[in-house]
Amino acid sequence: AQSVTQLGSHVSVSEGALVLLRCNYSSSVPPYLFWYVQYPNQGLQLLLKYTTGATLVKGINGFEAEFKKSETSFHLTKPSAHMSDAAEYFCAVSGIGAGGTSYGKLTFGQGTILTVHP
Amino acid sequence: KAGVTQTPRYLIKTRGQQVTLSCSPISGHRSVSWYQQTPGQGLQFLFEYFSETQRNKGNFPGRFSGRQFSNSRSEMNVSTLELGDSALYLCASTSDGYSGNTIYFGEGSWLTVV
């Protein structure tokens, strides 16, 4: 079974500071990994994803993440935080079932709430 | 192009009642999934439909059911509502549901059971 652990349910940074949100996964097969963001009273918006190829993935709004197989990690970073980045962030792994796919299923971490102080 | 559309956005039901939520996927997407989001359990996968067939199912009781129509629109139903069913229900769509494809989410339906 696959699982995702997000270290830190709350992260607080100052505007302009580095944002680092941690995600570790467990998977017996090469994973597909995703980061989503959720603003209050809204659904989930995809920030970026890793499937194959380059391990450093760039996403929207200046975010990027690096897939490190040896560390089973997929941490999300942004060099300079903006007030508009305040939201909840979810790391997810695409399910793998019989036949190599698990249709439509993502397994999510518990989420990290990012607070940005002026 | 329009995103995933869910209706209604907010609803309040009484214990023991049933509820039906509706989802229209992104045009051209044939795979529709449903998720439940609660503060305690987080985001949990309910089920996935493709071409009117359920292909995948999460670990929820039989009170939770769904269906998909020929135009890919989907509904989910919860019967005999319990207080613990209060949650944000998210619908998501993707082209074919295969692992690695981007899954797009709607804004959700907020269900409160009283």
mmCIF file with all atom_site columns, N, CA and C in Angstrom, chain B residues 29-102:
data_model
loop_
_atom_site.group_PDB
_atom_site.id
_atom_site.type_symbol
_atom_site.label_atom_id
_atom_site.label_alt_id
_atom_site.label_comp_id
_atom_site.label_asym_id
_atom_site.label_entity_id
_atom_site.label_seq_id
_atom_site.pdbx_PDB_ins_code
_atom_site.Cartn_x
_atom_site.Cartn_y
_atom_site.Cartn_z
_atom_site.occupancy
_atom_site.B_iso_or_equiv
_atom_site.pdbx_formal_charge
_atom_site.auth_seq_id
_atom_site.auth_comp_id
_atom_site.auth_asym_id
_atom_site.auth_atom_id
_atom_site.pdbx_PDB_model_num
ATOM 1   N N  . HIS B 1 29  ? -13.328 14.759 -20.457 1.00 0.00 ? 29  HIS B N  1
ATOM 2   C CA . HIS B 1 29  ? -12.870 13.836 -19.425 1.00 0.00 ? 29  HIS B CA 1
ATOM 3   C C  . HIS B 1 29  ? -13.909 12.753 -19.205 1.00 0.00 ? 29  HIS B C  1
ATOM 4   N N  . ARG B 1 30  ? -13.431 11.516 -19.137 1.00 0.00 ? 30  ARG B N  1
ATOM 5   C CA . ARG B 1 30  ? -14.359 10.406 -18.983 1.00 0.00 ? 30  ARG B CA 1
ATOM 6   C C  . ARG B 1 30  ? -14.263 9.716  -17.623 1.00 0.00 ? 30  ARG B C  1
ATOM 7   N N  . SER B 1 31  ? -13.240 10.084 -16.866 1.00 0.00 ? 31  SER B N  1
ATOM 8   C CA . SER B 1 31  ? -13.063 9.487  -15.533 1.00 0.00 ? 31  SER B CA 1
ATOM 9   C C  . SER B 1 31  ? -13.474 10.508 -14.475 1.00 0.00 ? 31  SER B C  1
ATOM 10  N N  . VAL B 1 32  ? -14.341 10.072 -13.587 1.00 0.00 ? 32  VAL B N  1
ATOM 11  C CA . VAL B 1 32  ? -14.795 10.931 -12.489 1.00 0.00 ? 32  VAL B CA 1
ATOM 12  C C  . VAL B 1 32  ? -14.577 10.200 -11.167 1.00 0.00 ? 32  VAL B C  1
ATOM 13  N N  . SER B 1 33  ? -13.936 10.900 -10.229 1.00 0.00 ? 33  SER B N  1
ATOM 14  C CA . SER B 1 33  ? -13.690 10.346 -8.898  1.00 0.00 ? 33  SER B CA 1
ATOM 15  C C  . SER B 1 33  ? -14.363 11.212 -7.857  1.00 0.00 ? 33  SER B C  1
ATOM 16  N N  . TRP B 1 34  ? -14.613 10.620 -6.703  1.00 0.00 ? 34  TRP B N  1
ATOM 17  C CA . TRP B 1 34  ? -15.186 11.345 -5.581  1.00 0.00 ? 34  TRP B CA 1
ATOM 18  C C  . TRP B 1 34  ? -14.300 11.163 -4.354  1.00 0.00 ? 34  TRP B C  1
ATOM 19  N N  . TYR B 1 35  ? -14.174 12.230 -3.574  1.00 0.00 ? 35  TYR B N  1
ATOM 20  C CA . TYR B 1 35  ? -13.382 12.223 -2.353  1.00 0.00 ? 35  TYR B CA 1
ATOM 21  C C  . TYR B 1 35  ? -14.184 12.862 -1.231  1.00 0.00 ? 35  TYR B C  1
ATOM 22  N N  . GLN B 1 36  ? -13.927 12.394 -0.021  1.00 0.00 ? 36  GLN B N  1
ATOM 23  C CA . GLN B 1 36  ? -14.495 13.002 1.170   1.00 0.00 ? 36  GLN B CA 1
ATOM 24  C C  . GLN B 1 36  ? -13.368 13.688 1.941   1.00 0.00 ? 36  GLN B C  1
ATOM 25  N N  . GLN B 1 37  ? -13.607 14.924 2.372   1.00 0.00 ? 37  GLN B N  1
ATOM 26  C CA . GLN B 1 37  ? -12.605 15.633 3.155   1.00 0.00 ? 37  GLN B CA 1
ATOM 27  C C  . GLN B 1 37  ? -13.191 16.040 4.504   1.00 0.00 ? 37  GLN B C  1
ATOM 28  N N  . THR B 1 38  ? -12.580 15.582 5.577   1.00 0.00 ? 38  THR B N  1
ATOM 29  C CA . THR B 1 38  ? -12.977 15.950 6.932   1.00 0.00 ? 38  THR B CA 1
ATOM 30  C C  . THR B 1 38  ? -11.743 16.356 7.710   1.00 0.00 ? 38  THR B C  1
ATOM 31  N N  . PRO B 1 39  ? -11.921 17.161 8.760   1.00 0.00 ? 39  PRO B N  1
ATOM 32  C CA . PRO B 1 39  ? -10.763 17.582 9.563   1.00 0.00 ? 39  PRO B CA 1
ATOM 33  C C  . PRO B 1 39  ? -10.047 16.395 10.200  1.00 0.00 ? 39  PRO B C  1
ATOM 34  N N  . GLY B 1 40  ? -10.789 15.389 10.585  1.00 0.00 ? 40  GLY B N  1
ATOM 35  C CA . GLY B 1 40  ? -10.178 14.269 11.288  1.00 0.00 ? 40  GLY B CA 1
ATOM 36  C C  . GLY B 1 40  ? -9.521  13.244 10.387  1.00 0.00 ? 40  GLY B C  1
ATOM 37  N N  . GLN B 1 41  ? -10.150 12.927 9.277   1.00 0.00 ? 41  GLN B N  1
ATOM 38  C CA . GLN B 1 41  ? -9.662  11.869 8.389   1.00 0.00 ? 41  GLN B CA 1
ATOM 39  C C  . GLN B 1 41  ? -8.943  12.395 7.154   1.00 0.00 ? 41  GLN B C  1
ATOM 40  N N  . GLY B 1 42  ? -9.013  13.687 6.929   1.00 0.00 ? 42  GLY B N  1
ATOM 41  C CA . GLY B 1 42  ? -8.360  14.247 5.757   1.00 0.00 ? 42  GLY B CA 1
ATOM 42  C C  . GLY B 1 42  ? -9.104  13.916 4.481   1.00 0.00 ? 42  GLY B C  1
ATOM 43  N N  . LEU B 1 43  ? -8.347  13.767 3.409   1.00 0.00 ? 43  LEU B N  1
ATOM 44  C CA . LEU B 1 43  ? -8.915  13.485 2.086   1.00 0.00 ? 43  LEU B CA 1
ATOM 45  C C  . LEU B 1 43  ? -8.908  11.990 1.841   1.00 0.00 ? 43  LEU B C  1
ATOM 46  N N  . GLN B 1 44  ? -10.090 11.448 1.605   1.00 0.00 ? 44  GLN B N  1
ATOM 47  C CA . GLN B 1 44  ? -10.205 10.007 1.383   1.00 0.00 ? 44  GLN B CA 1
ATOM 48  C C  . GLN B 1 44  ? -10.960 9.724  0.099   1.00 0.00 ? 44  GLN B C  1
ATOM 49  N N  . PHE B 1 45  ? -10.453 8.768  -0.647  1.00 0.00 ? 45  PHE B N  1
ATOM 50  C CA . PHE B 1 45  ? -11.021 8.364  -1.928  1.00 0.00 ? 45  PHE B CA 1
ATOM 51  C C  . PHE B 1 45  ? -12.271 7.533  -1.709  1.00 0.00 ? 45  PHE B C  1
ATOM 52  N N  . LEU B 1 46  ? -13.344 7.915  -2.401  1.00 0.00 ? 46  LEU B N  1
ATOM 53  C CA . LEU B 1 46  ? -14.593 7.165  -2.316  1.00 0.00 ? 46  LEU B CA 1
ATOM 54  C C  . LEU B 1 46  ? -14.716 6.147  -3.437  1.00 0.00 ? 46  LEU B C  1
ATOM 55  N N  . PHE B 1 47  ? -14.732 6.625  -4.674  1.00 0.00 ? 47  PHE B N  1
ATOM 56  C CA . PHE B 1 47  ? -14.840 5.736  -5.840  1.00 0.00 ? 47  PHE B CA 1
ATOM 57  C C  . PHE B 1 47  ? -14.541 6.487  -7.123  1.00 0.00 ? 47  PHE B C  1
ATOM 58  N N  . GLU B 1 48  ? -14.368 5.707  -8.181  1.00 0.00 ? 48  GLU B N  1
ATOM 59  C CA . GLU B 1 48  ? -14.083 6.261  -9.506  1.00 0.00 ? 48  GLU B CA 1
ATOM 60  C C  . GLU B 1 48  ? -14.957 5.588  -10.552 1.00 0.00 ? 48  GLU B C  1
ATOM 61  N N  . TYR B 1 49  ? -15.431 6.376  -11.494 1.00 0.00 ? 49  TYR B N  1
ATOM 62  C CA . TYR B 1 49  ? -16.262 5.867  -12.580 1.00 0.00 ? 49  TYR B CA 1
ATOM 63  C C  . TYR B 1 49  ? -15.662 6.236  -13.932 1.00 0.00 ? 49  TYR B C  1
ATOM 64  N N  . PHE B 1 50  ? -15.835 5.328  -14.866 1.00 0.00 ? 50  PHE B N  1
ATOM 65  C CA . PHE B 1 50  ? -15.378 5.540  -16.238 1.00 0.00 ? 50  PHE B CA 1
ATOM 66  C C  . PHE B 1 50  ? -16.353 4.814  -17.150 1.00 0.00 ? 50  PHE B C  1
ATOM 67  N N  . SER B 1 51  ? -16.844 5.524  -18.140 1.00 0.00 ? 51  SER B N  1
ATOM 68  C CA . SER B 1 51  ? -17.810 4.928  -19.068 1.00 0.00 ? 51  SER B CA 1
ATOM 69  C C  . SER B 1 51  ? -18.929 4.211  -18.319 1.00 0.00 ? 51  SER B C  1
ATOM 70  N N  . GLU B 1 52  ? -19.477 4.905  -17.340 1.00 0.00 ? 52  GLU B N  1
ATOM 71  C CA . GLU B 1 52  ? -20.647 4.457  -16.577 1.00 0.00 ? 52  GLU B CA 1
ATOM 72  C C  . GLU B 1 52  ? -20.378 3.232  -15.706 1.00 0.00 ? 52  GLU B C  1
ATOM 73  N N  . THR B 1 53  ? -19.104 2.873  -15.535 1.00 0.00 ? 53  THR B N  1
ATOM 74  C CA . THR B 1 53  ? -18.751 1.699  -14.739 1.00 0.00 ? 53  THR B CA 1
ATOM 75  C C  . THR B 1 53  ? -17.846 2.109  -13.581 1.00 0.00 ? 53  THR B C  1
ATOM 76  N N  . GLN B 1 54  ? -18.129 1.555  -12.418 1.00 0.00 ? 54  GLN B N  1
ATOM 77  C CA . GLN B 1 54  ? -17.243 1.811  -11.284 1.00 0.00 ? 54  GLN B CA 1
ATOM 78  C C  . GLN B 1 54  ? -16.013 0.931  -11.433 1.00 0.00 ? 54  GLN B C  1
ATOM 79  N N  . ARG B 1 55  ? -14.845 1.560  -11.488 1.00 0.00 ? 55  ARG B N  1
ATOM 80  C CA . ARG B 1 55  ? -13.611 0.803  -11.673 1.00 0.00 ? 55  ARG B CA 1
ATOM 81  C C  . ARG B 1 55  ? -12.807 0.686  -10.388 1.00 0.00 ? 55  ARG B C  1
ATOM 82  N N  . ASN B 1 56  ? -13.058 1.583  -9.452  1.00 0.00 ? 56  ASN B N  1
ATOM 83  C CA . ASN B 1 56  ? -12.244 1.597  -8.253  1.00 0.00 ? 56  ASN B CA 1
ATOM 84  C C  . ASN B 1 56  ? -13.096 2.076  -7.098  1.00 0.00 ? 56  ASN B C  1
ATOM 85  N N  . LYS B 1 57  ? -12.803 1.575  -5.925  1.00 0.00 ? 57  LYS B N  1
ATOM 86  C CA . LYS B 1 57  ? -13.633 1.896  -4.772  1.00 0.00 ? 57  LYS B CA 1
ATOM 87  C C  . LYS B 1 57  ? -12.756 2.003  -3.538  1.00 0.00 ? 57  LYS B C  1
ATOM 88  N N  . GLY B 1 58  ? -13.046 3.006  -2.712  1.00 0.00 ? 58  GLY B N  1
ATOM 89  C CA . GLY B 1 58  ? -12.342 3.156  -1.452  1.00 0.00 ? 58  GLY B CA 1
ATOM 90  C C  . GLY B 1 58  ? -13.037 2.369  -0.360  1.00 0.00 ? 58  GLY B C  1
ATOM 91  N N  . ASN B 1 59  ? -12.607 2.601  0.849   1.00 0.00 ? 59  ASN B N  1
ATOM 92  C CA . ASN B 1 59  ? -13.090 1.833  1.983   1.00 0.00 ? 59  ASN B CA 1
ATOM 93  C C  . ASN B 1 59  ? -14.196 2.580  2.713   1.00 0.00 ? 59  ASN B C  1
ATOM 94  N N  . PHE B 1 60  ? -15.353 2.657  2.093   1.00 0.00 ? 60  PHE B N  1
ATOM 95  C CA . PHE B 1 60  ? -16.508 3.317  2.683   1.00 0.00 ? 60  PHE B CA 1
ATOM 96  C C  . PHE B 1 60  ? -17.675 2.337  2.714   1.00 0.00 ? 60  PHE B C  1
ATOM 97  N N  . PRO B 1 61  ? -18.600 2.551  3.663   1.00 0.00 ? 61  PRO B N  1
ATOM 98  C CA . PRO B 1 61  ? -19.751 1.624  3.745   1.00 0.00 ? 61  PRO B CA 1
ATOM 99  C C  . PRO B 1 61  ? -20.649 1.754  2.528   1.00 0.00 ? 61  PRO B C  1
ATOM 100 N N  . GLY B 1 62  ? -21.527 0.762  2.390   1.00 0.00 ? 62  GLY B N  1
ATOM 101 C CA . GLY B 1 62  ? -22.412 0.700  1.238   1.00 0.00 ? 62  GLY B CA 1
ATOM 102 C C  . GLY B 1 62  ? -23.416 1.840  1.152   1.00 0.00 ? 62  GLY B C  1
ATOM 103 N N  . ARG B 1 63  ? -23.525 2.621  2.241   1.00 0.00 ? 63  ARG B N  1
ATOM 104 C CA . ARG B 1 63  ? -24.430 3.787  2.192   1.00 0.00 ? 63  ARG B CA 1
ATOM 105 C C  . ARG B 1 63  ? -23.961 4.815  1.166   1.00 0.00 ? 63  ARG B C  1
ATOM 106 N N  . PHE B 1 64  ? -22.703 4.731  0.830   1.00 0.00 ? 64  PHE B N  1
ATOM 107 C CA . PHE B 1 64  ? -22.129 5.647  -0.158  1.00 0.00 ? 64  PHE B CA 1
ATOM 108 C C  . PHE B 1 64  ? -22.149 4.954  -1.521  1.00 0.00 ? 64  PHE B C  1
ATOM 109 N N  . SER B 1 65  ? -22.793 5.579  -2.459  1.00 0.00 ? 65  SER B N  1
ATOM 110 C CA . SER B 1 65  ? -22.877 4.989  -3.793  1.00 0.00 ? 65  SER B CA 1
ATOM 111 C C  . SER B 1 65  ? -22.766 6.088  -4.841  1.00 0.00 ? 65  SER B C  1
ATOM 112 N N  . GLY B 1 66  ? -22.535 5.678  -6.046  1.00 0.00 ? 66  GLY B N  1
ATOM 113 C CA . GLY B 1 66  ? -22.429 6.665  -7.115  1.00 0.00 ? 66  GLY B CA 1
ATOM 114 C C  . GLY B 1 66  ? -22.895 6.089  -8.422  1.00 0.00 ? 66  GLY B C  1
ATOM 115 N N  . ARG B 1 67  ? -22.933 6.929  -9.403  1.00 0.00 ? 67  ARG B N  1
ATOM 116 C CA . ARG B 1 67  ? -23.210 6.468  -10.753 1.00 0.00 ? 67  ARG B CA 1
ATOM 117 C C  . ARG B 1 67  ? -22.683 7.501  -11.735 1.00 0.00 ? 67  ARG B C  1
ATOM 118 N N  . GLN B 1 68  ? -22.551 7.060  -12.957 1.00 0.00 ? 68  GLN B N  1
ATOM 119 C CA . GLN B 1 68  ? -22.089 7.958  -14.017 1.00 0.00 ? 68  GLN B CA 1
ATOM 120 C C  . GLN B 1 68  ? -23.002 7.787  -15.215 1.00 0.00 ? 68  GLN B C  1
ATOM 121 N N  . PHE B 1 69  ? -23.276 8.875  -15.864 1.00 0.00 ? 69  PHE B N  1
ATOM 122 C CA . PHE B 1 69  ? -24.170 8.870  -17.013 1.00 0.00 ? 69  PHE B CA 1
ATOM 123 C C  . PHE B 1 69  ? -23.367 8.844  -18.312 1.00 0.00 ? 69  PHE B C  1
ATOM 124 N N  . SER B 1 70  ? -24.061 8.645  -19.403 1.00 0.00 ? 70  SER B N  1
ATOM 125 C CA . SER B 1 70  ? -23.385 8.502  -20.698 1.00 0.00 ? 70  SER B CA 1
ATOM 126 C C  . SER B 1 70  ? -22.641 9.775  -21.106 1.00 0.00 ? 70  SER B C  1
ATOM 127 N N  . ASN B 1 71  ? -23.019 10.918 -20.553 1.00 0.00 ? 71  ASN B N  1
ATOM 128 C CA . ASN B 1 71  ? -22.312 12.168 -20.881 1.00 0.00 ? 71  ASN B CA 1
ATOM 129 C C  . ASN B 1 71  ? -21.176 12.439 -19.890 1.00 0.00 ? 71  ASN B C  1
ATOM 130 N N  . SER B 1 72  ? -20.829 11.442 -19.082 1.00 0.00 ? 72  SER B N  1
ATOM 131 C CA . SER B 1 72  ? -19.757 11.473 -18.083 1.00 0.00 ? 72  SER B CA 1
ATOM 132 C C  . SER B 1 72  ? -20.117 12.206 -16.801 1.00 0.00 ? 72  SER B C  1
ATOM 133 N N  . ARG B 1 73  ? -21.240 12.864 -16.765 1.00 0.00 ? 73  ARG B N  1
ATOM 134 C CA . ARG B 1 73  ? -21.680 13.486 -15.518 1.00 0.00 ? 73  ARG B CA 1
ATOM 135 C C  . ARG B 1 73  ? -21.872 12.399 -14.471 1.00 0.00 ? 73  ARG B C  1
ATOM 136 N N  . SER B 1 74  ? -21.645 12.771 -13.220 1.00 0.00 ? 74  SER B N  1
ATOM 137 C CA . SER B 1 74  ? -21.723 11.768 -12.163 1.00 0.00 ? 74  SER B CA 1
ATOM 138 C C  . SER B 1 74  ? -22.538 12.289 -10.992 1.00 0.00 ? 74  SER B C  1
ATOM 139 N N  . GLU B 1 75  ? -23.113 11.375 -10.263 1.00 0.00 ? 75  GLU B N  1
ATOM 140 C CA . GLU B 1 75  ? -23.786 11.677 -9.014  1.00 0.00 ? 75  GLU B CA 1
ATOM 141 C C  . GLU B 1 75  ? -23.277 10.733 -7.935  1.00 0.00 ? 75  GLU B C  1
ATOM 142 N N  . MET B 1 76  ? -23.245 11.239 -6.712  1.00 0.00 ? 76  MET B N  1
ATOM 143 C CA . MET B 1 76  ? -23.019 10.341 -5.598  1.00 0.00 ? 76  MET B CA 1
ATOM 144 C C  . MET B 1 76  ? -24.168 10.495 -4.611  1.00 0.00 ? 76  MET B C  1
ATOM 145 N N  . ASN B 1 77  ? -24.474 9.421  -3.961  1.00 0.00 ? 77  ASN B N  1
ATOM 146 C CA . ASN B 1 77  ? -25.595 9.373  -3.044  1.00 0.00 ? 77  ASN B CA 1
ATOM 147 C C  . ASN B 1 77  ? -25.126 8.826  -1.697  1.00 0.00 ? 77  ASN B C  1
ATOM 148 N N  . VAL B 1 78  ? -25.605 9.450  -0.651  1.00 0.00 ? 78  VAL B N  1
ATOM 149 C CA . VAL B 1 78  ? -25.359 8.921  0.690   1.00 0.00 ? 78  VAL B CA 1
ATOM 150 C C  . VAL B 1 78  ? -26.719 8.697  1.326   1.00 0.00 ? 78  VAL B C  1
ATOM 151 N N  . SER B 1 79  ? -26.985 7.470  1.713   1.00 0.00 ? 79  SER B N  1
ATOM 152 C CA . SER B 1 79  ? -28.264 7.154  2.323   1.00 0.00 ? 79  SER B CA 1
ATOM 153 C C  . SER B 1 79  ? -28.109 7.080  3.847   1.00 0.00 ? 79  SER B C  1
ATOM 154 N N  . THR B 1 80  ? -29.222 7.185  4.530   1.00 0.00 ? 80  THR B N  1
ATOM 155 C CA . THR B 1 80  ? -29.252 7.087  5.994   1.00 0.00 ? 80  THR B CA 1
ATOM 156 C C  . THR B 1 80  ? -28.105 7.894  6.607   1.00 0.00 ? 80  THR B C  1
ATOM 157 N N  . LEU B 1 81  ? -28.159 9.178  6.405   1.00 0.00 ? 81  LEU B N  1
ATOM 158 C CA . LEU B 1 81  ? -27.076 10.053 6.823   1.00 0.00 ? 81  LEU B CA 1
ATOM 159 C C  . LEU B 1 81  ? -26.798 9.969  8.318   1.00 0.00 ? 81  LEU B C  1
ATOM 160 N N  . GLU B 1 82  ? -25.503 10.034 8.626   1.00 0.00 ? 82  GLU B N  1
ATOM 161 C CA . GLU B 1 82  ? -25.038 10.074 10.006  1.00 0.00 ? 82  GLU B CA 1
ATOM 162 C C  . GLU B 1 82  ? -24.300 11.397 10.228  1.00 0.00 ? 82  GLU B C  1
ATOM 163 N N  . LEU B 1 83  ? -24.197 11.776 11.506  1.00 0.00 ? 83  LEU B N  1
ATOM 164 C CA . LEU B 1 83  ? -23.520 13.034 11.815  1.00 0.00 ? 83  LEU B CA 1
ATOM 165 C C  . LEU B 1 83  ? -22.090 13.037 11.242  1.00 0.00 ? 83  LEU B C  1
ATOM 166 N N  . GLY B 1 84  ? -21.462 11.896 11.269  1.00 0.00 ? 84  GLY B N  1
ATOM 167 C CA . GLY B 1 84  ? -20.085 11.789 10.791  1.00 0.00 ? 84  GLY B CA 1
ATOM 168 C C  . GLY B 1 84  ? -19.934 11.940 9.291   1.00 0.00 ? 84  GLY B C  1
ATOM 169 N N  . ASP B 1 85  ? -21.039 12.005 8.587   1.00 0.00 ? 85  ASP B N  1
ATOM 170 C CA . ASP B 1 85  ? -20.964 12.202 7.130   1.00 0.00 ? 85  ASP B CA 1
ATOM 171 C C  . ASP B 1 85  ? -20.797 13.671 6.777   1.00 0.00 ? 85  ASP B C  1
ATOM 172 N N  . SER B 1 86  ? -20.878 14.523 7.765   1.00 0.00 ? 86  SER B N  1
ATOM 173 C CA . SER B 1 86  ? -20.641 15.951 7.525   1.00 0.00 ? 86  SER B CA 1
ATOM 174 C C  . SER B 1 86  ? -19.222 16.127 7.010   1.00 0.00 ? 86  SER B C  1
ATOM 175 N N  . ALA B 1 87  ? -19.113 16.720 5.841   1.00 0.00 ? 87  ALA B N  1
ATOM 176 C CA . ALA B 1 87  ? -17.804 16.796 5.192   1.00 0.00 ? 87  ALA B CA 1
ATOM 177 C C  . ALA B 1 87  ? -17.903 17.650 3.942   1.00 0.00 ? 87  ALA B C  1
ATOM 178 N N  . LEU B 1 88  ? -16.735 17.914 3.379   1.00 0.00 ? 88  LEU B N  1
ATOM 179 C CA . LEU B 1 88  ? -16.653 18.496 2.043   1.00 0.00 ? 88  LEU B CA 1
ATOM 180 C C  . LEU B 1 88  ? -16.488 17.331 1.072   1.00 0.00 ? 88  LEU B C  1
ATOM 181 N N  . TYR B 1 89  ? -17.365 17.220 0.106   1.00 0.00 ? 89  TYR B N  1
ATOM 182 C CA . TYR B 1 89  ? -17.274 16.164 -0.891  1.00 0.00 ? 89  TYR B CA 1
ATOM 183 C C  . TYR B 1 89  ? -16.757 16.765 -2.191  1.00 0.00 ? 89  TYR B C  1
ATOM 184 N N  . LEU B 1 90  ? -15.638 16.242 -2.616  1.00 0.00 ? 90  LEU B N  1
ATOM 185 C CA . LEU B 1 90  ? -14.964 16.762 -3.801  1.00 0.00 ? 90  LEU B CA 1
ATOM 186 C C  . LEU B 1 90  ? -15.100 15.792 -4.961  1.00 0.00 ? 90  LEU B C  1
ATOM 187 N N  . CYS B 1 91  ? -15.437 16.334 -6.085  1.00 0.00 ? 91  CYS B N  1
ATOM 188 C CA . CYS B 1 91  ? -15.458 15.568 -7.319  1.00 0.00 ? 91  CYS B CA 1
ATOM 189 C C  . CYS B 1 91  ? -14.214 15.942 -8.112  1.00 0.00 ? 91  CYS B C  1
ATOM 190 N N  . ALA B 1 92  ? -13.688 14.972 -8.827  1.00 0.00 ? 92  ALA B N  1
ATOM 191 C CA . ALA B 1 92  ? -12.491 15.215 -9.624  1.00 0.00 ? 92  ALA B CA 1
ATOM 192 C C  . ALA B 1 92  ? -12.626 14.517 -10.966 1.00 0.00 ? 92  ALA B C  1
ATOM 193 N N  . SER B 1 93  ? -11.996 15.070 -11.971 1.00 0.00 ? 93  SER B N  1
ATOM 194 C CA . SER B 1 93  ? -12.054 14.409 -13.270 1.00 0.00 ? 93  SER B CA 1
ATOM 195 C C  . SER B 1 93  ? -10.681 14.368 -13.920 1.00 0.00 ? 93  SER B C  1
ATOM 196 N N  . THR B 1 94  ? -10.518 13.383 -14.766 1.00 0.00 ? 94  THR B N  1
ATOM 197 C CA . THR B 1 94  ? -9.306  13.238 -15.542 1.00 0.00 ? 94  THR B CA 1
ATOM 198 C C  . THR B 1 94  ? -9.679  12.549 -16.850 1.00 0.00 ? 94  THR B C  1
ATOM 199 N N  . SER B 1 95  ? -8.760  12.568 -17.771 1.00 0.00 ? 95  SER B N  1
ATOM 200 C CA . SER B 1 95  ? -9.112  12.097 -19.114 1.00 0.00 ? 95  SER B CA 1
ATOM 201 C C  . SER B 1 95  ? -9.497  10.618 -19.102 1.00 0.00 ? 95  SER B C  1
ATOM 202 N N  . ASP B 1 96  ? -8.626  9.796  -18.465 1.00 0.00 ? 96  ASP B N  1
ATOM 203 C CA . ASP B 1 96  ? -8.921  8.369  -18.504 1.00 0.00 ? 96  ASP B CA 1
ATOM 204 C C  . ASP B 1 96  ? -8.699  7.667  -17.172 1.00 0.00 ? 96  ASP B C  1
ATOM 205 N N  . GLY B 1 97  ? -8.243  8.401  -16.175 1.00 0.00 ? 97  GLY B N  1
ATOM 206 C CA . GLY B 1 97  ? -8.111  7.832  -14.837 1.00 0.00 ? 97  GLY B CA 1
ATOM 207 C C  . GLY B 1 97  ? -6.831  7.078  -14.573 1.00 0.00 ? 97  GLY B C  1
ATOM 208 N N  . TYR B 1 98  ? -5.929  7.020  -15.526 1.00 0.00 ? 98  TYR B N  1
ATOM 209 C CA . TYR B 1 98  ? -4.703  6.264  -15.304 1.00 0.00 ? 98  TYR B CA 1
ATOM 210 C C  . TYR B 1 98  ? -3.751  7.030  -14.385 1.00 0.00 ? 98  TYR B C  1
ATOM 211 N N  . SER B 1 99  ? -3.004  6.269  -13.599 1.00 0.00 ? 99  SER B N  1
ATOM 212 C CA . SER B 1 99  ? -2.044  6.853  -12.673 1.00 0.00 ? 99  SER B CA 1
ATOM 213 C C  . SER B 1 99  ? -1.087  7.771  -13.420 1.00 0.00 ? 99  SER B C  1
ATOM 214 N N  . GLY B 1 100 ? -0.824  8.934  -12.855 1.00 0.00 ? 100 GLY B N  1
ATOM 215 C CA . GLY B 1 100 ? 0.090   9.878  -13.472 1.00 0.00 ? 100 GLY B CA 1
ATOM 216 C C  . GLY B 1 100 ? -0.620  10.985 -14.209 1.00 0.00 ? 100 GLY B C  1
ATOM 217 N N  . ASN B 1 101 ? -1.840  10.727 -14.653 1.00 0.00 ? 101 ASN B N  1
ATOM 218 C CA . ASN B 1 101 ? -2.605  11.792 -15.299 1.00 0.00 ? 101 ASN B CA 1
ATOM 219 C C  . ASN B 1 101 ? -3.045  12.809 -14.257 1.00 0.00 ? 101 ASN B C  1
ATOM 220 N N  . THR B 1 102 ? -3.083  14.066 -14.655 1.00 0.00 ? 102 THR B N  1
ATOM 221 C CA . THR B 1 102 ? -3.500  15.103 -13.728 1.00 0.00 ? 102 THR B CA 1
ATOM 222 C C  . THR B 1 102 ? -4.972  14.950 -13.403 1.00 0.00 ? 102 THR B C  1
#
